[in-house]
Amino acid sequence: METVAVIDFETTGLSPDMGDRATEVAAVIIENGIIIDRFQSLMNAGIHVPAYIESLTGISNAMIRKAPPSREVMEQY
């Protein structure tokens, strides 16, 4: 039996050292080629989403304001 986790993050940029943070996480668990579980959530990291990232990802500051805190989301799964 082969089990694989595919994980994707959307972020405010590529430089955590410069303050960029994750705004969304998604994960899919695949077992023997079949999706057996999935998870997706926006995350509020408490920082501003730049306009160019909003246009790239479709994730707005309004959406992030309503999202649960990053720590809470990451503890869920």
PDB file of N, CA and C in Angstrom:
ATOM      1  N   MET A   1       0.853  -1.173   0.000  1.00  0.00           N
ATOM      2  CA  MET A   1       0.000   0.000   0.000  1.00  0.00           C
ATOM      3  C   MET A   1       0.898   1.236   0.000  1.00  0.00           C
ATOM      4  N   GLU A   2       0.615   2.165  -0.909  1.00  0.00           N
ATOM      5  CA  GLU A   2       1.378   3.411  -0.976  1.00  0.00           C
ATOM      6  C   GLU A   2       0.466   4.573  -0.588  1.00  0.00           C
ATOM      7  N   THR A   3       0.915   5.363   0.373  1.00  0.00           N
ATOM      8  CA  THR A   3       0.167   6.535   0.808  1.00  0.00           C
ATOM      9  C   THR A   3       1.029   7.769   0.589  1.00  0.00           C
ATOM     10  N   VAL A   4       0.427   8.783  -0.028  1.00  0.00           N
ATOM     11  CA  VAL A   4       1.134  10.024  -0.346  1.00  0.00           C
ATOM     12  C   VAL A   4       0.292  11.204   0.126  1.00  0.00           C
ATOM     13  N   ALA A   5       0.941  12.205   0.692  1.00  0.00           N
ATOM     14  CA  ALA A   5       0.281  13.462   1.047  1.00  0.00           C
ATOM     15  C   ALA A   5       0.760  14.538   0.074  1.00  0.00           C
ATOM     16  N   VAL A   6      -0.187  15.225  -0.538  1.00  0.00           N
ATOM     17  CA  VAL A   6       0.128  16.345  -1.420  1.00  0.00           C
ATOM     18  C   VAL A   6      -0.319  17.606  -0.687  1.00  0.00           C
ATOM     19  N   ILE A   7       0.624  18.518  -0.453  1.00  0.00           N
ATOM     20  CA  ILE A   7       0.348  19.716   0.336  1.00  0.00           C
ATOM     21  C   ILE A   7       0.656  20.957  -0.495  1.00  0.00           C
ATOM     22  N   ASP A   8      -0.230  21.941  -0.422  1.00  0.00           N
ATOM     23  CA  ASP A   8      -0.043  23.190  -1.165  1.00  0.00           C
ATOM     24  C   ASP A   8      -0.306  24.364  -0.232  1.00  0.00           C
ATOM     25  N   PHE A   9       0.547  25.364  -0.313  1.00  0.00           N
ATOM     26  CA  PHE A   9       0.368  26.598   0.445  1.00  0.00           C
ATOM     27  C   PHE A   9       0.265  27.771  -0.522  1.00  0.00           C
ATOM     28  N   GLU A  10      -0.597  28.714  -0.216  1.00  0.00           N
ATOM     29  CA  GLU A  10      -0.587  30.031  -0.858  1.00  0.00           C
ATOM     30  C   GLU A  10       0.017  30.969   0.170  1.00  0.00           C
ATOM     31  N   THR A  11       0.819  31.918  -0.294  1.00  0.00           N
ATOM     32  CA  THR A  11       1.531  32.802   0.623  1.00  0.00           C
ATOM     33  C   THR A  11       1.458  34.255   0.148  1.00  0.00           C
ATOM     34  N   THR A  12       1.936  35.146   1.000  1.00  0.00           N
ATOM     35  CA  THR A  12       1.990  36.564   0.637  1.00  0.00           C
ATOM     36  C   THR A  12       3.265  36.892  -0.126  1.00  0.00           C
ATOM     37  N   GLY A  13       4.125  35.912  -0.314  1.00  0.00           N
ATOM     38  CA  GLY A  13       5.382  36.102  -1.028  1.00  0.00           C
ATOM     39  C   GLY A  13       6.309  34.941  -0.757  1.00  0.00           C
ATOM     40  N   LEU A  14       7.545  35.059  -1.189  1.00  0.00           N
ATOM     41  CA  LEU A  14       8.492  33.949  -1.097  1.00  0.00           C
ATOM     42  C   LEU A  14       9.567  34.112  -0.033  1.00  0.00           C
ATOM     43  N   SER A  15       9.450  35.137   0.801  1.00  0.00           N
ATOM     44  CA  SER A  15      10.524  35.426   1.758  1.00  0.00           C
ATOM     45  C   SER A  15      10.019  35.487   3.200  1.00  0.00           C
ATOM     46  N   PRO A  16       9.999  34.339   3.891  1.00  0.00           N
ATOM     47  CA  PRO A  16       9.577  34.366   5.295  1.00  0.00           C
ATOM     48  C   PRO A  16      10.448  35.291   6.142  1.00  0.00           C
ATOM     49  N   ASP A  17      11.733  35.397   5.795  1.00  0.00           N
ATOM     50  CA  ASP A  17      12.619  36.288   6.545  1.00  0.00           C
ATOM     51  C   ASP A  17      12.232  37.757   6.383  1.00  0.00           C
ATOM     52  N   MET A  18      11.499  38.054   5.313  1.00  0.00           N
ATOM     53  CA  MET A  18      11.050  39.421   5.064  1.00  0.00           C
ATOM     54  C   MET A  18       9.602  39.628   5.525  1.00  0.00           C
ATOM     55  N   GLY A  19       9.033  38.625   6.209  1.00  0.00           N
ATOM     56  CA  GLY A  19       7.695  38.759   6.768  1.00  0.00           C
ATOM     57  C   GLY A  19       6.594  38.081   5.982  1.00  0.00           C
ATOM     58  N   ASP A  20       6.900  37.439   4.856  1.00  0.00           N
ATOM     59  CA  ASP A  20       5.858  36.750   4.096  1.00  0.00           C
ATOM     60  C   ASP A  20       5.339  35.556   4.890  1.00  0.00           C
ATOM     61  N   ARG A  21       4.042  35.313   4.772  1.00  0.00           N
ATOM     62  CA  ARG A  21       3.393  34.252   5.543  1.00  0.00           C
ATOM     63  C   ARG A  21       2.375  33.522   4.673  1.00  0.00           C
ATOM     64  N   ALA A  22       1.992  32.330   5.120  1.00  0.00           N
ATOM     65  CA  ALA A  22       0.986  31.525   4.430  1.00  0.00           C
ATOM     66  C   ALA A  22      -0.400  32.118   4.643  1.00  0.00           C
ATOM     67  N   THR A  23      -1.217  32.060   3.586  1.00  0.00           N
ATOM     68  CA  THR A  23      -2.599  32.548   3.651  1.00  0.00           C
ATOM     69  C   THR A  23      -3.610  31.426   3.420  1.00  0.00           C
ATOM     70  N   GLU A  24      -3.142  30.296   2.898  1.00  0.00           N
ATOM     71  CA  GLU A  24      -4.039  29.155   2.657  1.00  0.00           C
ATOM     72  C   GLU A  24      -3.215  27.877   2.648  1.00  0.00           C
ATOM     73  N   VAL A  25      -3.806  26.805   3.149  1.00  0.00           N
ATOM     74  CA  VAL A  25      -3.189  25.486   3.101  1.00  0.00           C
ATOM     75  C   VAL A  25      -4.222  24.500   2.568  1.00  0.00           C
ATOM     76  N   ALA A  26      -3.746  23.576   1.761  1.00  0.00           N
ATOM     77  CA  ALA A  26      -4.594  22.491   1.261  1.00  0.00           C
ATOM     78  C   ALA A  26      -3.770  21.214   1.290  1.00  0.00           C
ATOM     79  N   ALA A  27      -4.402  20.111   1.645  1.00  0.00           N
ATOM     80  CA  ALA A  27      -3.720  18.826   1.671  1.00  0.00           C
ATOM     81  C   ALA A  27      -4.673  17.752   1.167  1.00  0.00           C
ATOM     82  N   VAL A  28      -4.117  16.825   0.404  1.00  0.00           N
ATOM     83  CA  VAL A  28      -4.872  15.676  -0.095  1.00  0.00           C
ATOM     84  C   VAL A  28      -4.070  14.438   0.264  1.00  0.00           C
ATOM     85  N   ILE A  29      -4.723  13.438   0.839  1.00  0.00           N
ATOM     86  CA  ILE A  29      -4.080  12.165   1.142  1.00  0.00           C
ATOM     87  C   ILE A  29      -4.535  11.162   0.080  1.00  0.00           C
ATOM     88  N   ILE A  30      -3.554  10.552  -0.584  1.00  0.00           N
ATOM     89  CA  ILE A  30      -3.836   9.600  -1.653  1.00  0.00           C
ATOM     90  C   ILE A  30      -3.284   8.241  -1.244  1.00  0.00           C
ATOM     91  N   GLU A  31      -4.149   7.246  -1.290  1.00  0.00           N
ATOM     92  CA  GLU A  31      -3.743   5.888  -0.947  1.00  0.00           C
ATOM     93  C   GLU A  31      -4.009   4.990  -2.144  1.00  0.00           C
ATOM     94  N   ASN A  32      -2.956   4.407  -2.681  1.00  0.00           N
ATOM     95  CA  ASN A  32      -3.081   3.545  -3.861  1.00  0.00           C
ATOM     96  C   ASN A  32      -3.828   4.227  -4.998  1.00  0.00           C
ATOM     97  N   GLY A  33      -3.522   5.507  -5.208  1.00  0.00           N
ATOM     98  CA  GLY A  33      -4.117   6.259  -6.312  1.00  0.00           C
ATOM     99  C   GLY A  33      -5.514   6.790  -6.061  1.00  0.00           C
ATOM    100  N   ILE A  34      -6.034   6.597  -4.853  1.00  0.00           N
ATOM    101  CA  ILE A  34      -7.396   7.053  -4.526  1.00  0.00           C
ATOM    102  C   ILE A  34      -7.318   8.099  -3.418  1.00  0.00           C
ATOM    103  N   ILE A  35      -8.003   9.224  -3.617  1.00  0.00           N
ATOM    104  CA  ILE A  35      -8.062  10.263  -2.589  1.00  0.00           C
ATOM    105  C   ILE A  35      -8.896   9.734  -1.430  1.00  0.00           C
ATOM    106  N   ILE A  36      -8.270   9.680  -0.249  1.00  0.00           N
ATOM    107  CA  ILE A  36      -8.992   9.170   0.919  1.00  0.00           C
ATOM    108  C   ILE A  36      -9.305  10.257   1.942  1.00  0.00           C
ATOM    109  N   ASP A  37      -8.651  11.411   1.812  1.00  0.00           N
ATOM    110  CA  ASP A  37      -8.927  12.511   2.737  1.00  0.00           C
ATOM    111  C   ASP A  37      -8.437  13.810   2.114  1.00  0.00           C
ATOM    112  N   ARG A  38      -9.036  14.903   2.524  1.00  0.00           N
ATOM    113  CA  ARG A  38      -8.613  16.220   2.037  1.00  0.00           C
ATOM    114  C   ARG A  38      -8.917  17.271   3.091  1.00  0.00           C
ATOM    115  N   PHE A  39      -8.153  18.367   3.015  1.00  0.00           N
ATOM    116  CA  PHE A  39      -8.306  19.475   3.959  1.00  0.00           C
ATOM    117  C   PHE A  39      -7.921  20.755   3.245  1.00  0.00           C
ATOM    118  N   GLN A  40      -8.656  21.842   3.512  1.00  0.00           N
ATOM    119  CA  GLN A  40      -8.346  23.153   2.926  1.00  0.00           C
ATOM    120  C   GLN A  40      -8.838  24.223   3.876  1.00  0.00           C
ATOM    121  N   SER A  41      -8.037  25.268   4.053  1.00  0.00           N
ATOM    122  CA  SER A  41      -8.468  26.397   4.882  1.00  0.00           C
ATOM    123  C   SER A  41      -7.651  27.637   4.554  1.00  0.00           C
ATOM    124  N   LEU A  42      -8.324  28.772   4.544  1.00  0.00           N
ATOM    125  CA  LEU A  42      -7.615  30.054   4.554  1.00  0.00           C
ATOM    126  C   LEU A  42      -7.040  30.224   5.947  1.00  0.00           C
ATOM    127  N   MET A  43      -6.022  31.079   6.069  1.00  0.00           N
ATOM    128  CA  MET A  43      -5.390  31.333   7.365  1.00  0.00           C
ATOM    129  C   MET A  43      -5.126  32.819   7.522  1.00  0.00           C
ATOM    130  N   ASN A  44      -5.395  33.319   8.703  1.00  0.00           N
ATOM    131  CA  ASN A  44      -5.107  34.711   9.016  1.00  0.00           C
ATOM    132  C   ASN A  44      -3.777  34.780   9.745  1.00  0.00           C
ATOM    133  N   ALA A  45      -2.745  35.198   9.030  1.00  0.00           N
ATOM    134  CA  ALA A  45      -1.412  35.326   9.621  1.00  0.00           C
ATOM    135  C   ALA A  45      -1.198  36.711  10.218  1.00  0.00           C
ATOM    136  N   GLY A  46      -2.210  37.553  10.122  1.00  0.00           N
ATOM    137  CA  GLY A  46      -2.107  38.884  10.719  1.00  0.00           C
ATOM    138  C   GLY A  46      -1.293  39.875   9.913  1.00  0.00           C
ATOM    139  N   ILE A  47      -1.088  39.592   8.631  1.00  0.00           N
ATOM    140  CA  ILE A  47      -0.347  40.536   7.794  1.00  0.00           C
ATOM    141  C   ILE A  47      -1.145  40.861   6.542  1.00  0.00           C
ATOM    142  N   HIS A  48      -0.761  41.934   5.881  1.00  0.00           N
ATOM    143  CA  HIS A  48      -1.430  42.445   4.691  1.00  0.00           C
ATOM    144  C   HIS A  48      -1.097  41.586   3.472  1.00  0.00           C
ATOM    145  N   VAL A  49      -2.111  41.296   2.648  1.00  0.00           N
ATOM    146  CA  VAL A  49      -1.899  40.596   1.379  1.00  0.00           C
ATOM    147  C   VAL A  49      -1.649  41.661   0.310  1.00  0.00           C
ATOM    148  N   PRO A  50      -0.453  41.671  -0.305  1.00  0.00           N
ATOM    149  CA  PRO A  50      -0.157  42.663  -1.341  1.00  0.00           C
ATOM    150  C   PRO A  50      -1.091  42.493  -2.546  1.00  0.00           C
ATOM    151  N   ALA A  51      -1.346  43.588  -3.246  1.00  0.00           N
ATOM    152  CA  ALA A  51      -2.259  43.580  -4.396  1.00  0.00           C
ATOM    153  C   ALA A  51      -1.832  42.576  -5.462  1.00  0.00           C
ATOM    154  N   TYR A  52      -0.530  42.468  -5.726  1.00  0.00           N
ATOM    155  CA  TYR A  52      -0.092  41.533  -6.764  1.00  0.00           C
ATOM    156  C   TYR A  52      -0.330  40.076  -6.356  1.00  0.00           C
ATOM    157  N   ILE A  53      -0.269  39.774  -5.063  1.00  0.00           N
ATOM    158  CA  ILE A  53      -0.562  38.422  -4.583  1.00  0.00           C
ATOM    159  C   ILE A  53      -2.066  38.163  -4.653  1.00  0.00           C
ATOM    160  N   GLU A  54      -2.863  39.178  -4.315  1.00  0.00           N
ATOM    161  CA  GLU A  54      -4.314  39.034  -4.432  1.00  0.00           C
ATOM    162  C   GLU A  54      -4.708  38.738  -5.876  1.00  0.00           C
ATOM    163  N   SER A  55      -4.098  39.426  -6.831  1.00  0.00           N
ATOM    164  CA  SER A  55      -4.442  39.188  -8.237  1.00  0.00           C
ATOM    165  C   SER A  55      -3.952  37.811  -8.699  1.00  0.00           C
ATOM    166  N   LEU A  56      -2.871  37.330  -8.129  1.00  0.00           N
ATOM    167  CA  LEU A  56      -2.329  36.018  -8.494  1.00  0.00           C
ATOM    168  C   LEU A  56      -3.134  34.875  -7.883  1.00  0.00           C
ATOM    169  N   THR A  57      -3.488  34.992  -6.602  1.00  0.00           N
ATOM    170  CA  THR A  57      -4.138  33.889  -5.886  1.00  0.00           C
ATOM    171  C   THR A  57      -5.652  34.033  -5.765  1.00  0.00           C
ATOM    172  N   GLY A  58      -6.146  35.271  -5.863  1.00  0.00           N
ATOM    173  CA  GLY A  58      -7.570  35.509  -5.642  1.00  0.00           C
ATOM    174  C   GLY A  58      -7.923  35.602  -4.166  1.00  0.00           C
ATOM    175  N   ILE A  59      -6.913  35.582  -3.300  1.00  0.00           N
ATOM    176  CA  ILE A  59      -7.130  35.673  -1.856  1.00  0.00           C
ATOM    177  C   ILE A  59      -6.971  37.130  -1.436  1.00  0.00           C
ATOM    178  N   SER A  60      -8.042  37.699  -0.906  1.00  0.00           N
ATOM    179  CA  SER A  60      -8.043  39.119  -0.556  1.00  0.00           C
ATOM    180  C   SER A  60      -7.832  39.332   0.944  1.00  0.00           C
ATOM    181  N   ASN A  61      -7.528  40.564   1.310  1.00  0.00           N
ATOM    182  CA  ASN A  61      -7.410  40.918   2.720  1.00  0.00           C
ATOM    183  C   ASN A  61      -8.722  40.709   3.457  1.00  0.00           C
ATOM    184  N   ALA A  62      -9.844  40.966   2.795  1.00  0.00           N
ATOM    185  CA  ALA A  62     -11.158  40.751   3.422  1.00  0.00           C
ATOM    186  C   ALA A  62     -11.354  39.274   3.746  1.00  0.00           C
ATOM    187  N   MET A  63     -10.930  38.395   2.849  1.00  0.00           N
ATOM    188  CA  MET A  63     -11.059  36.956   3.087  1.00  0.00           C
ATOM    189  C   MET A  63     -10.183  36.522   4.261  1.00  0.00           C
ATOM    190  N   ILE A  64      -8.977  37.049   4.315  1.00  0.00           N
ATOM    191  CA  ILE A  64      -8.038  36.685   5.376  1.00  0.00           C
ATOM    192  C   ILE A  64      -8.518  37.185   6.733  1.00  0.00           C
ATOM    193  N   ARG A  65      -9.100  38.380   6.766  1.00  0.00           N
ATOM    194  CA  ARG A  65      -9.613  38.931   8.034  1.00  0.00           C
ATOM    195  C   ARG A  65     -10.637  38.002   8.663  1.00  0.00           C
ATOM    196  N   LYS A  66     -11.432  37.318   7.841  1.00  0.00           N
ATOM    197  CA  LYS A  66     -12.484  36.429   8.334  1.00  0.00           C
ATOM    198  C   LYS A  66     -11.978  35.018   8.637  1.00  0.00           C
ATOM    199  N   ALA A  67     -10.750  34.714   8.230  1.00  0.00           N
ATOM    200  CA  ALA A  67     -10.195  33.360   8.380  1.00  0.00           C
ATOM    201  C   ALA A  67      -9.683  33.130   9.801  1.00  0.00           C
ATOM    202  N   PRO A  68      -9.623  31.866  10.214  1.00  0.00           N
ATOM    203  CA  PRO A  68      -9.050  31.563  11.529  1.00  0.00           C
ATOM    204  C   PRO A  68      -7.540  31.825  11.541  1.00  0.00           C
ATOM    205  N   PRO A  69      -6.980  32.033  12.727  1.00  0.00           N
ATOM    206  CA  PRO A  69      -5.542  32.258  12.834  1.00  0.00           C
ATOM    207  C   PRO A  69      -4.750  31.047  12.308  1.00  0.00           C
ATOM    208  N   SER A  70      -3.565  31.307  11.769  1.00  0.00           N
ATOM    209  CA  SER A  70      -2.707  30.253  11.219  1.00  0.00           C
ATOM    210  C   SER A  70      -2.468  29.127  12.199  1.00  0.00           C
ATOM    211  N   ARG A  71      -2.133  29.460  13.424  1.00  0.00           N
ATOM    212  CA  ARG A  71      -1.843  28.430  14.448  1.00  0.00           C
ATOM    213  C   ARG A  71      -3.036  27.497  14.637  1.00  0.00           C
ATOM    214  N   GLU A  72      -4.222  28.059  14.691  1.00  0.00           N
ATOM    215  CA  GLU A  72      -5.430  27.254  14.864  1.00  0.00           C
ATOM    216  C   GLU A  72      -5.629  26.299  13.677  1.00  0.00           C
ATOM    217  N   VAL A  73      -5.434  26.806  12.468  1.00  0.00           N
ATOM    218  CA  VAL A  73      -5.593  25.985  11.264  1.00  0.00           C
ATOM    219  C   VAL A  73      -4.577  24.852  11.255  1.00  0.00           C
ATOM    220  N   MET A  74      -3.313  25.152  11.537  1.00  0.00           N
ATOM    221  CA  MET A  74      -2.262  24.140  11.470  1.00  0.00           C
ATOM    222  C   MET A  74      -2.423  23.076  12.546  1.00  0.00           C
ATOM    223  N   GLU A  75      -3.092  23.397  13.637  1.00  0.00           N
ATOM    224  CA  GLU A  75      -3.332  22.402  14.692  1.00  0.00           C
ATOM    225  C   GLU A  75      -4.511  21.486  14.371  1.00  0.00           C
ATOM    226  N   GLN A  76      -5.325  21.867  13.374  1.00  0.00           N
ATOM    227  CA  GLN A  76      -6.508  21.078  13.027  1.00  0.00           C
ATOM    228  C   GLN A  76      -6.162  19.766  12.358  1.00  0.00           C
ATOM    229  N   TYR A  77      -5.108  19.726  11.599  1.00  0.00           N
ATOM    230  CA  TYR A  77      -4.867  18.547  10.768  1.00  0.00           C
ATOM    231  C   TYR A  77      -3.590  17.866  11.100  1.00  0.00           C
TER     232      TYR A  77
END
